[in-house]
Amino acid sequence: MRIRSKALAATALALTAALTLSACSSSGGAQATETTAASAAAGSGGQTASTPRLTIAMITHETPGDTFWDKIRAGAEAAAAKDNVDLKYSNDPTAAGQATLIQNAIDSKVDAIATTLVTPDALAGPVAAAKAAGIPLVGFNSGIDQYADLGALMYFGSDENLAGTSAGERLAAAGVKHPLCVIQAEGSVALEARCAGVKKSAPGTENLQVNGADISSVTSTITAKLQQDPTIDAVVTLGAPIALAALQSKSEASSQAKVVTFDLNADVAKAIQDGTIEFSVDQQPYLQGYLAVDSLWLYKTNGNDIGGGKAVLTGPSFVDSTNIAAIAGFAANNTR
Amino acid sequence: MSSSLKTPPPSSTSATVTSASPKASLSLGARLMARPEIGALIAAVAIYAFFFIVAPPFRSIDAFATILYASSQVGIVAVAVGLLMIGGEFDLSAGVAFITAALTASIFSYQFSVNMWLGSAVALVLALGIGFVNGYLVVKTGIPSFLITLGTFFILQGANLGITKLVTGSVATQNVSDIDGFGSLKAIFDTKINLFGANFRITVLWWVLFVAIATWILARTRIGNWIFAVGGNAPSARAVGVPVNKVKIGLFMAVGFLAWFYGQHRLYGYNTIQAGEGVGQEFIYIIAAVVGGTLLTGGFGSAIGTAIGAFIFGMVSQGIVYAGWDPNWFKAFLGVMLLLAVAVNLYVKKLATTRRSV
């Protein structure tokens, strides 16, 4: 095994090297993923377009440290590397903060803006200001119903309500009567819309509020609920880390409930392969970030408009036992 | 440089209240060094220069307007939080309280289809009431304000979400921009003023005004002396006839008032309010005050210092984006800034006090 040295203090490096060499694991760890990551990078960053360098600002409502947004950024960065784009990413979970960041991008005279529109009413002002400044702007991830009214050129994302309804239909078809829909962030309109969608197709749905910032409390809350109400026959989670917590709760409460989730990560992909999670409703965040940047590049360099005046849907894309084999590798790379 | 960074005429601070040495024996330099905001001022100039060099977009007047706006969003409530901390108390509920005030005005007007002026008035009464309850519980029970307001913080956080969901069926309020009175209130709380070719938000003006009023109260009025005395040593203050309880309750109500004011800006500037927001802001206000030279133990600080603390926060939060750095590091920068500011403040304070004793 070869250790790739970074420019660090030589002594520390020598020490770690010695330790690593003497304690090399024969399976798992970074060495197993290095090759796949390298091949993925070659696929995205091998060639760069010869178009003039553009600066694109991407603004999201990410609460720092969420794996879902890592994928959006990974997609955006892959497209930026390919399109000779300088990507400026910034985020603020509050509506007022996001509005200020859009203004910040306008001040910086960027060539184009991609922003999430999770609070459309609150962002109307800055989006209009971008338009007035002649900066093309696309929406992605959230704001599907309002993006056009606000004046965004295009939209890439999924329809939360539709995704919820589709998930509920699949559950109802499997004979589920009393699903539990777990909401991990207080006050998120998008998450509420998903659960409302599930309830539309599966009327017995009950919502449960948990604190997604503290995964151990998520586990104990779901466990308590499963113990208190044995008639719950499915747990619907709205994020990959929450799904894994729900699996733990299921075994702690010795419940027979099915677990289904929104969004993917490597562990959920593995659980779908193992059959412990029935299916995932994926909105393909990597694709949202990628298309948002790529569409702006096409618009600036070739005048293209994607979607024919309608939103471009990146989901719901169901991942289950039938297609997981192809997708698992990409999920492990943090691109799907 | 910003107009809000002008050094005020040297005025009496707590130092002159407590120390027996006559003012005339101090040189101007030493008196300046004893000002609570001097460390923050040095830090602010250094940070401004730093971003000016590394981030070209930071240099434009538009960017400056955006930075001032971001600063005012922290600064308005921080004025009152800073005064309260000089008075020796904390308010951890200030962050969710401004959302409570905004939600109240919005939901009340929408549900009863009444003029926004009435909704905002109801919200004001509620915000002052929350401040009063905080203050009353602190002075009557003797429980530290840190714990009392931690309790109200949780109560408000839950009530914001619970009541909003119950009444509107969602976790955000409806758009109220078409209700009577919205336009006139928007003119007060969220107008853009064109100066030097850039659009400045009116909150910047309000912020400067509140800082000026607070500075005047601290420096020139009996109430200001009371605030320093109450924060410095409450029992002694009580012994010499300062109405300690009234001062403390009044300070909590001042936080309530400015939380209401900023909450109205959020409502009239952004049309809808997300019920879950505001959590975590209470620490930003405290950080602004501390960076500005306010002592956690009370009895020392200034409104200008707190304003500079808020300005530093606005500069760093927007400057990182102008420079195109990964904003994931923002909180780390904030922490480093806080430690540096506190260290500088302590050092300057030592310097000032040793000079005085010579």
XYZ file of C-alpha atoms in Angstrom:
694
model
C 0.000 0.000 0.000
C 1.274 3.479 -0.856
C 0.823 6.364 1.495
C 0.162 9.626 -0.351
C 2.070 12.300 1.501
C 0.637 15.731 2.099
C 2.726 18.777 2.902
C 2.808 18.288 6.641
C 5.493 18.167 9.289
C 7.841 15.381 8.324
C 8.105 13.901 11.771
C 4.372 13.531 12.198
C 4.181 11.998 8.759
C 6.923 9.527 9.447
C 5.237 8.551 12.673
C 1.840 8.034 11.085
C 3.415 6.220 8.179
C 5.167 3.862 10.498
C 1.981 3.300 12.453
C -0.144 2.835 9.358
C 2.274 0.413 7.736
C 2.593 -1.633 10.879
C -1.158 -1.709 11.420
C -2.509 -2.060 7.892
C -6.038 -3.377 7.734
C -6.629 -5.947 5.030
C -10.216 -4.801 4.420
C -12.273 -1.614 4.465
C -10.994 1.855 5.285
C -9.816 4.500 2.847
C -7.861 2.150 0.631
C -11.043 0.410 -0.495
C -12.688 3.643 -1.608
C -9.619 5.340 -3.061
C -9.799 3.569 -6.390
C -13.508 4.184 -6.930
C -13.189 7.834 -5.964
C -10.283 8.263 -8.324
C -12.204 6.804 -11.227
C -15.225 8.990 -10.415
C -13.056 12.103 -10.355
C -11.561 11.178 -13.690
C -15.052 10.957 -15.109
C -16.020 14.467 -13.987
C -12.821 16.475 -13.921
C -10.952 15.020 -16.859
C -11.863 17.648 -19.454
C -12.614 21.343 -19.105
C -14.662 23.356 -21.562
C -12.878 26.041 -23.582
C -15.658 28.583 -22.960
C -14.731 31.809 -21.118
C -14.456 31.523 -17.342
C -17.771 32.234 -15.611
C -18.487 32.893 -11.949
C -21.665 31.267 -10.673
C -22.956 31.786 -7.145
C -24.886 28.924 -5.576
C -26.971 29.816 -2.525
C -28.834 27.249 -0.442
C -30.697 26.982 2.829
C -28.349 24.228 4.035
C -28.051 23.795 7.752
C -24.288 23.237 7.988
C -23.157 19.641 8.164
C -25.886 17.770 6.311
C -24.808 14.935 4.001
C -27.667 15.663 1.595
C -26.141 19.050 0.727
C -22.742 17.465 0.260
C -24.198 15.702 -2.764
C -25.719 18.881 -4.140
C -22.330 20.513 -3.821
C -20.547 17.515 -5.291
C -22.807 17.708 -8.351
C -22.396 21.467 -8.630
C -18.623 21.193 -8.356
C -18.457 18.431 -10.945
C -20.391 20.581 -13.433
C -18.277 23.634 -12.556
C -15.056 21.731 -13.168
C -16.307 20.553 -16.547
C -17.693 23.937 -17.629
C -14.741 26.130 -16.617
C -16.897 27.756 -13.941
C -15.737 29.358 -10.710
C -18.401 28.184 -8.236
C -19.066 30.330 -5.171
C -21.115 28.356 -2.691
C -22.794 29.923 0.331
C -25.632 28.935 2.623
C -27.882 30.179 5.412
C -30.815 28.258 6.872
C -32.794 31.410 7.618
C -34.882 33.197 4.994
C -33.422 36.605 5.815
C -29.886 35.229 5.736
C -30.406 33.592 2.358
C -31.879 36.807 0.971
C -28.786 38.687 2.131
C -26.522 36.117 0.449
C -28.360 36.565 -2.870
C -27.791 40.309 -2.504
C -24.151 39.517 -1.737
C -23.883 37.616 -5.046
C -25.468 40.550 -6.915
C -22.944 42.933 -5.295
C -20.138 40.632 -6.399
C -21.405 40.930 -10.004
C -21.385 37.180 -10.594
C -22.339 35.921 -14.065
C -25.248 33.782 -12.876
C -27.017 32.617 -9.709
C -28.469 29.258 -8.707
C -30.534 29.337 -5.537
C -32.939 27.177 -3.577
C -36.349 28.814 -3.160
C -37.525 27.209 0.061
C -39.127 30.451 1.272
C -40.400 31.923 -2.022
C -42.282 34.846 -0.473
C -39.245 35.943 1.472
C -36.844 35.607 -1.465
C -39.026 37.428 -4.003
C -37.229 40.731 -3.408
C -33.639 39.589 -3.973
C -34.637 37.377 -6.936
C -36.241 40.433 -8.552
C -33.098 42.432 -7.762
C -30.986 39.821 -9.576
C -33.268 40.100 -12.583
C -33.000 43.905 -12.497
C -29.216 43.608 -12.411
C -29.352 41.402 -15.511
C -28.056 38.290 -13.743
C -29.716 35.040 -14.928
C -31.059 33.009 -12.010
C -32.330 29.430 -11.757
C -34.079 27.762 -8.853
C -33.399 24.252 -7.651
C -34.316 21.784 -4.899
C -37.326 23.738 -3.586
C -39.827 26.299 -4.829
C -41.292 24.292 -7.707
C -44.674 26.028 -7.585
C -43.406 29.584 -7.330
C -40.130 29.705 -9.273
C -41.719 31.021 -12.460
C -43.744 33.733 -10.696
C -40.597 34.941 -8.966
C -38.808 35.272 -12.293
C -36.368 32.344 -12.127
C -35.482 31.043 -15.599
C -35.540 27.324 -14.888
C -36.076 24.892 -12.032
C -34.476 21.578 -11.135
C -35.845 19.513 -8.325
C -38.598 17.235 -7.194
C -42.158 17.924 -6.227
C -42.309 17.113 -2.520
C -46.040 16.551 -2.516
C -45.860 14.217 -5.521
C -42.962 12.349 -3.941
C -44.955 11.902 -0.724
C -48.055 10.769 -2.602
C -46.055 8.227 -4.639
C -44.444 6.839 -1.503
C -47.845 6.587 0.174
C -49.280 4.763 -2.845
C -46.517 2.174 -2.728
C -47.104 1.642 0.980
C -50.879 1.354 0.543
C -50.355 -1.141 -2.274
C -48.224 -3.221 0.096
C -51.145 -3.290 2.541
C -49.808 -0.779 5.033
C -52.570 0.729 7.180
C -50.919 2.892 9.812
C -47.626 4.452 8.738
C -45.613 6.760 10.992
C -44.111 9.765 9.183
C -41.048 11.100 11.022
C -40.324 14.828 10.668
C -36.770 15.615 11.739
C -36.696 19.402 11.449
C -39.171 21.687 13.146
C -40.776 24.185 10.860
C -39.745 22.786 7.476
C -42.469 23.315 4.886
C -40.892 20.779 2.491
C -40.880 17.986 5.075
C -44.446 18.780 6.091
C -45.441 18.577 2.403
C -43.891 15.109 2.073
C -45.824 13.774 5.045
C -49.013 15.439 3.796
C -48.447 13.613 0.490
C -48.001 10.270 2.244
C -51.216 10.890 4.198
C -53.089 11.646 0.975
C -52.503 8.109 -0.324
C -52.361 6.385 3.057
C -55.018 8.071 5.243
C -53.902 6.281 8.425
C -50.621 8.195 8.479
C -49.529 9.738 11.750
C -46.762 12.344 12.040
C -43.994 12.238 14.636
C -41.750 15.199 15.389
C -38.127 14.414 16.307
C -34.985 16.473 16.786
C -32.817 15.608 13.766
C -29.848 17.478 15.220
C -29.521 14.785 17.908
C -29.652 11.329 16.368
C -29.719 9.451 19.695
C -32.868 11.299 20.729
C -34.363 10.444 17.320
C -33.799 6.748 18.041
C -35.339 6.908 21.501
C -38.362 8.918 20.342
C -39.168 6.486 17.523
C -38.586 3.513 19.863
C -40.993 4.959 22.423
C -43.629 5.539 19.747
C -43.295 2.000 18.347
C -43.592 0.543 21.856
C -46.582 2.707 22.680
C -48.499 1.870 19.492
C -47.962 -1.673 18.173
C -50.400 -1.090 15.279
C -47.795 1.001 13.431
C -46.861 -1.129 10.417
C -44.480 1.232 8.583
C -42.033 3.991 9.452
C -41.465 6.649 6.805
C -38.345 8.736 7.379
C -37.492 11.859 5.413
C -33.708 11.673 5.505
C -31.101 8.926 5.216
C -29.550 9.312 8.706
C -33.027 9.193 10.251
C -33.774 5.935 8.393
C -30.783 4.276 10.054
C -31.960 5.523 13.446
C -35.407 4.078 12.691
C -33.863 0.664 11.942
C -32.252 0.727 15.356
C -35.559 1.741 16.982
C -37.311 -1.075 15.167
C -35.016 -3.695 16.661
C -35.105 -2.074 20.110
C -38.898 -2.082 20.111
C -38.994 -5.532 18.411
C -41.473 -4.050 15.977
C -42.473 -5.636 12.666
C -42.920 -2.276 10.913
C -41.477 -1.783 7.430
C -38.946 1.035 7.109
C -38.975 3.252 4.022
C -37.177 6.516 3.536
C -36.580 9.569 1.425
C -33.026 10.238 0.198
C -30.044 7.937 -0.054
C -26.641 7.492 1.437
C -24.159 4.635 1.381
C -25.612 3.008 4.499
C -29.203 3.219 3.269
C -28.127 1.734 -0.067
C -26.579 -1.145 1.844
C -29.735 -1.572 3.941
C -31.823 -1.745 0.756
C -29.457 -4.436 -0.538
C -29.853 -6.324 2.732
C -33.611 -5.904 2.567
C -33.967 -4.109 5.909
C -35.184 -0.954 4.181
C -37.932 -1.560 1.612
C -37.266 1.377 -0.689
C -35.959 4.922 -0.867
C -37.622 7.870 -2.594
C -34.649 9.664 -4.080
C -34.728 13.212 -5.439
C -31.166 12.907 -6.766
C -29.512 15.882 -5.082
C -26.300 15.380 -7.082
C -28.331 15.897 -10.235
C -29.978 19.041 -8.841
C -26.649 20.697 -8.138
C -25.168 19.510 -11.415
C -28.055 20.664 -13.591
C -28.367 24.026 -11.848
C -24.768 24.904 -12.757
C -24.774 23.171 -16.145
C -28.015 24.843 -17.253
C -26.647 28.288 -16.411
C -23.464 27.522 -18.347
C -25.530 26.451 -21.367
C -27.708 29.540 -21.011
C -24.702 31.864 -20.869
C -22.635 30.209 -23.585
C -25.315 28.905 -25.936
C -28.607 30.612 -25.018
C -30.282 27.329 -24.108
C -33.413 26.960 -22.020
C -34.073 23.581 -20.390
C -37.501 22.255 -19.464
C -39.636 23.973 -22.091
C -40.865 26.528 -19.584
C -41.696 23.812 -17.051
C -39.823 22.546 -14.015
C -37.312 19.769 -14.654
C -38.066 16.931 -12.219
C -35.163 15.087 -10.621
C -37.468 12.848 -8.621
C -39.172 10.960 -7.166
C -36.805 8.222 -8.314
C -37.481 4.964 -6.469
C -34.535 2.882 -5.340
C -35.439 -0.644 -4.250
C -34.240 -4.253 -4.497
C -34.785 -4.247 -8.287
C -32.303 -1.494 -9.147
C -30.072 -1.124 -6.107
C -27.276 -3.227 -7.621
C -26.525 -0.568 -10.223
C -26.943 2.345 -7.820
C -25.108 1.089 -4.726
C -21.683 1.903 -6.159
C -22.669 5.485 -6.908
C -24.208 5.896 -3.456
C -20.928 4.754 -1.918
C -19.179 7.492 -3.924
C -21.498 10.111 -2.458
C -22.778 10.999 -5.918
C -26.172 9.310 -5.779
C -15.043 54.043 7.087
C -18.520 53.693 8.442
C -20.214 56.590 10.087
C -21.216 54.354 12.940
C -17.591 53.909 13.911
C -16.961 57.469 15.054
C -15.454 57.587 18.499
C -17.795 59.411 20.804
C -16.676 62.323 22.938
C -15.055 60.857 26.041
C -17.782 60.525 28.607
C -18.168 59.118 32.046
C -18.184 55.341 32.171
C -18.401 52.986 35.065
C -14.787 53.790 35.750
C -15.725 57.244 36.952
C -18.662 55.917 38.890
C -16.545 53.503 40.865
C -13.066 54.952 40.955
C -12.279 57.854 43.199
C -9.530 59.328 41.051
C -10.588 62.612 39.434
C -10.997 62.584 35.686
C -8.643 65.492 35.110
C -5.603 63.509 36.224
C -6.011 61.124 33.275
C -4.465 61.859 29.925
C -6.759 61.673 26.902
C -4.927 58.571 25.699
C -5.432 56.755 28.945
C -9.082 57.716 28.987
C -9.510 56.402 25.459
C -7.766 53.169 26.440
C -10.222 52.734 29.278
C -13.187 52.836 26.891
C -14.782 49.389 26.613
C -15.033 49.478 22.810
C -11.417 50.303 21.999
C -10.349 46.660 21.556
C -13.308 45.971 19.268
C -12.570 49.108 17.262
C -8.998 47.997 16.613
C -10.249 44.526 15.636
C -12.930 45.989 13.325
C -10.435 48.171 11.476
C -8.062 45.225 11.092
C -10.801 42.899 9.783
C -12.103 45.535 7.400
C -8.632 46.113 5.998
C -8.077 42.381 5.703
C -11.227 41.708 3.651
C -10.644 44.877 1.650
C -7.322 43.402 0.522
C -8.342 39.775 -0.083
C -11.844 40.210 -1.576
C -12.263 42.596 -4.529
C -16.114 42.524 -4.430
C -15.908 43.612 -0.768
C -14.634 47.041 -1.879
C -17.794 48.208 -3.621
C -20.318 50.519 -1.985
C -23.037 47.933 -2.735
C -21.153 45.387 -0.704
C -20.768 47.885 2.114
C -24.532 48.436 2.130
C -25.101 44.681 2.313
C -22.602 44.319 5.166
C -24.232 47.137 7.108
C -27.619 45.511 6.560
C -26.352 42.150 7.814
C -24.824 43.955 10.812
C -28.044 45.818 11.601
C -29.941 42.517 11.639
C -27.807 41.498 14.590
C -27.186 44.980 15.935
C -30.720 46.161 16.646
C -31.585 43.522 19.248
C -27.959 43.440 20.446
C -28.282 47.078 21.606
C -30.796 46.015 24.250
C -29.024 42.754 25.038
C -25.806 44.749 25.588
C -27.552 47.153 27.985
C -29.045 44.212 29.845
C -25.607 42.612 30.172
C -24.139 45.856 31.520
C -26.965 45.613 34.041
C -25.635 42.173 34.977
C -28.275 39.915 33.405
C -28.679 37.597 30.397
C -31.550 37.038 28.009
C -31.426 33.763 26.125
C -34.977 34.190 24.829
C -34.215 37.235 22.659
C -33.616 35.118 19.530
C -36.943 33.301 19.475
C -38.763 36.343 20.906
C -38.378 38.354 17.700
C -39.909 35.469 15.749
C -42.719 35.328 18.338
C -43.389 39.044 17.782
C -43.388 38.647 13.995
C -45.619 35.556 14.110
C -48.080 37.274 16.457
C -48.498 40.323 14.228
C -48.851 38.194 11.104
C -51.207 35.532 12.461
C -53.382 37.991 14.396
C -53.964 40.249 11.400
C -54.510 37.344 9.016
C -56.912 35.330 11.161
C -59.050 38.278 12.238
C -58.651 40.125 8.907
C -57.663 43.308 10.701
C -55.270 46.081 9.770
C -51.586 45.205 10.198
C -51.170 48.192 12.534
C -53.401 46.435 15.037
C -51.535 43.145 14.621
C -48.210 44.870 15.206
C -49.598 46.691 18.256
C -50.782 43.392 19.765
C -47.334 41.938 19.064
C -45.707 44.908 20.820
C -47.823 44.408 23.937
C -46.923 40.703 23.923
C -43.195 41.350 23.426
C -43.115 43.872 26.277
C -45.082 41.372 28.355
C -42.507 38.635 27.705
C -39.755 41.055 28.738
C -41.682 41.993 31.870
C -42.262 38.353 32.847
C -38.557 37.559 32.340
C -37.520 40.512 34.491
C -40.180 39.969 37.148
C -39.267 36.297 37.589
C -35.564 37.153 37.834
C -35.986 39.811 40.531
C -38.684 37.990 42.499
C -37.253 34.475 42.547
C -33.555 35.286 42.693
C -32.950 32.475 40.174
C -30.154 33.496 37.750
C -31.478 35.092 34.573
C -29.522 32.541 32.551
C -31.905 29.840 33.818
C -35.101 31.886 33.786
C -34.617 33.004 30.197
C -33.491 29.510 29.167
C -36.949 28.443 30.314
C -38.719 31.180 28.373
C -36.528 30.371 25.365
C -37.851 26.815 25.292
C -41.431 27.920 25.962
C -41.339 30.403 23.082
C -39.575 27.984 20.732
C -42.297 25.424 21.306
C -45.149 27.924 21.252
C -43.900 29.481 17.996
C -44.154 26.131 16.234
C -47.157 24.750 18.083
C -49.417 27.773 17.740
C -48.428 28.479 14.132
C -49.131 24.874 13.133
C -52.407 24.858 15.059
C -53.729 28.092 13.571
C -52.374 28.097 10.022
C -52.020 24.348 9.463
C -48.439 24.960 8.334
C -45.152 25.880 9.992
C -44.893 29.204 8.219
C -47.325 32.111 8.200
C -49.373 33.071 5.175
C -48.205 35.920 2.988
C -49.833 39.016 4.504
C -48.530 41.597 2.023
C -52.047 42.334 0.716
C -53.557 43.201 4.113
C -54.351 46.857 4.881
C -51.576 48.721 6.589
C -48.810 46.464 5.270
C -47.536 49.096 2.865
C -47.281 51.891 5.418
C -45.563 49.623 7.939
C -43.206 48.333 5.268
C -42.189 51.950 4.690
C -41.217 52.186 8.355
C -39.533 48.828 8.831
C -38.139 47.982 5.417
C -37.437 50.737 2.907
C -34.391 51.110 0.752
C -32.643 54.468 0.862
C -30.441 55.345 -2.072
C -27.158 56.914 -0.937
C -23.935 57.220 -2.963
C -25.462 55.019 -5.661
C -26.186 52.079 -3.369
C -29.385 50.931 -1.708
C -29.129 51.061 2.078
C -31.847 49.318 4.053
C -33.628 51.498 6.604
C -32.756 49.064 9.388
C -29.224 50.495 9.258
C -30.636 53.917 10.099
C -32.782 52.545 12.921
C -29.801 50.650 14.274
C -27.641 53.782 14.381
C -30.504 55.655 16.059
C -30.960 52.982 18.753
C -27.210 52.912 19.393
C -27.232 56.700 19.769
C -30.149 56.609 22.205
C -28.554 53.842 24.258
C -25.235 55.695 24.329
C -26.979 58.852 25.515
C -28.841 56.931 28.228
C -25.642 55.307 29.493
C -23.512 58.434 29.391
C -25.823 61.296 30.203
C -28.745 60.116 32.286
C -29.375 58.945 35.825
C -30.808 55.718 34.450
C -27.458 55.058 32.780
C -25.676 55.399 36.096
C -28.218 53.067 37.639
C -27.599 50.436 34.949
C -23.844 50.480 35.621
C -24.417 50.422 39.361
C -26.920 47.551 39.239
C -24.593 45.495 37.056
C -21.504 46.332 39.067
C -22.824 45.617 42.524
C -26.560 45.261 43.056
C -26.594 45.179 46.894
C -24.523 48.378 47.148
C -26.686 49.998 44.490
C -29.781 49.087 46.468
C -28.203 50.492 49.619
C -27.707 53.890 48.035
C -31.303 53.999 46.826
C -31.106 52.707 43.239
C -34.412 51.001 42.266
C -32.642 47.762 41.313
C -35.748 45.724 40.484
C -37.292 48.409 38.307
C -34.029 48.882 36.409
C -33.703 45.154 35.718
C -37.318 44.708 34.652
C -36.982 47.786 32.459
C -33.894 46.349 30.771
C -35.672 43.064 30.020
C -38.562 45.052 28.573
C -36.111 47.000 26.414
C -34.965 43.673 24.973
C -38.629 42.856 24.377
C -39.157 46.152 22.582
C -36.191 45.795 20.226
C -36.987 42.129 19.604
C -40.442 43.311 18.556
C -38.910 46.001 16.350
C -36.598 43.589 14.549
C -39.390 41.011 14.322
C -41.526 43.569 12.492
C -38.666 44.139 10.036
C -38.545 40.399 9.365
C -42.293 40.392 8.764
C -42.559 43.477 6.543
C -39.285 42.798 4.762
C -39.963 39.114 3.990
C -43.793 38.780 3.930
C -43.833 35.360 5.623
C -42.236 34.045 8.795
C -40.883 30.533 9.337
C -41.937 29.466 12.813
C -38.742 27.541 13.557
C -36.308 30.405 13.015
C -34.537 32.583 15.553
C -32.971 29.727 17.523
C -29.281 30.414 18.135
C -29.525 34.144 17.496
C -29.546 34.868 21.227
C -25.888 33.855 21.395
C -25.015 36.058 18.442
C -26.373 39.060 20.359
C -24.367 38.096 23.426
C -21.263 37.602 21.262
C -21.725 41.059 19.724
C -21.871 42.586 23.199
C -18.876 40.631 24.486
C -16.744 41.335 21.410
C -17.677 44.969 21.946
C -16.090 44.972 25.385
C -19.074 44.213 27.629
C -18.144 42.178 30.686
C -20.046 38.954 31.313
C -20.120 39.880 34.986
C -21.887 43.178 34.318
C -21.108 46.770 35.210
C -18.885 47.513 32.243
C -19.563 47.999 28.540
C -20.984 50.376 25.981
C -23.628 50.544 23.263
C -21.040 51.627 20.690
C -18.932 48.607 21.550
C -21.881 46.289 21.010
C -22.558 47.998 17.679
C -18.957 47.417 16.617
C -19.344 43.782 17.696
C -22.395 43.458 15.443
C -20.519 45.181 12.614
C -17.652 42.691 12.970
C -20.181 39.868 12.789
C -21.708 41.325 9.611
C -18.282 41.849 8.045
C -17.071 38.332 8.743
C -20.308 36.608 7.712
C -20.532 38.437 4.377
C -16.780 38.908 3.868
C -16.150 35.170 3.771
C -18.686 34.909 0.946
C -17.258 37.927 -0.920
C -13.840 36.313 -0.686
C -15.316 33.120 -2.127
C -14.237 30.904 0.773
C -16.075 27.850 1.938
C -18.719 29.171 4.367
C -18.451 25.959 6.363
C -15.582 27.702 8.139
C -17.668 30.683 9.171
C -18.420 29.477 12.688
C -14.764 28.618 13.235
C -13.785 32.162 12.257
C -16.447 33.472 14.595
C -15.030 31.475 17.483
C -11.487 32.663 16.804
C -12.758 36.250 16.526
C -14.536 35.932 19.844
C -11.470 34.632 21.656
C -9.224 37.292 20.103
C -11.653 40.065 20.943
C -12.026 38.951 24.530
C -8.246 38.624 24.900
C -7.673 42.078 23.418
C -10.369 43.565 25.636
C -8.828 42.047 28.726
C -5.351 43.213 27.737
C -6.491 46.752 27.009
C -8.441 46.881 30.237
C -5.367 45.757 32.208
C -3.267 48.346 30.435
C -5.761 51.066 31.215
C -6.164 50.179 34.868
C -2.433 49.828 35.553
C -1.789 53.200 33.956
C -4.405 54.765 36.098
C -2.914 53.456 39.316
C 0.505 54.913 38.521
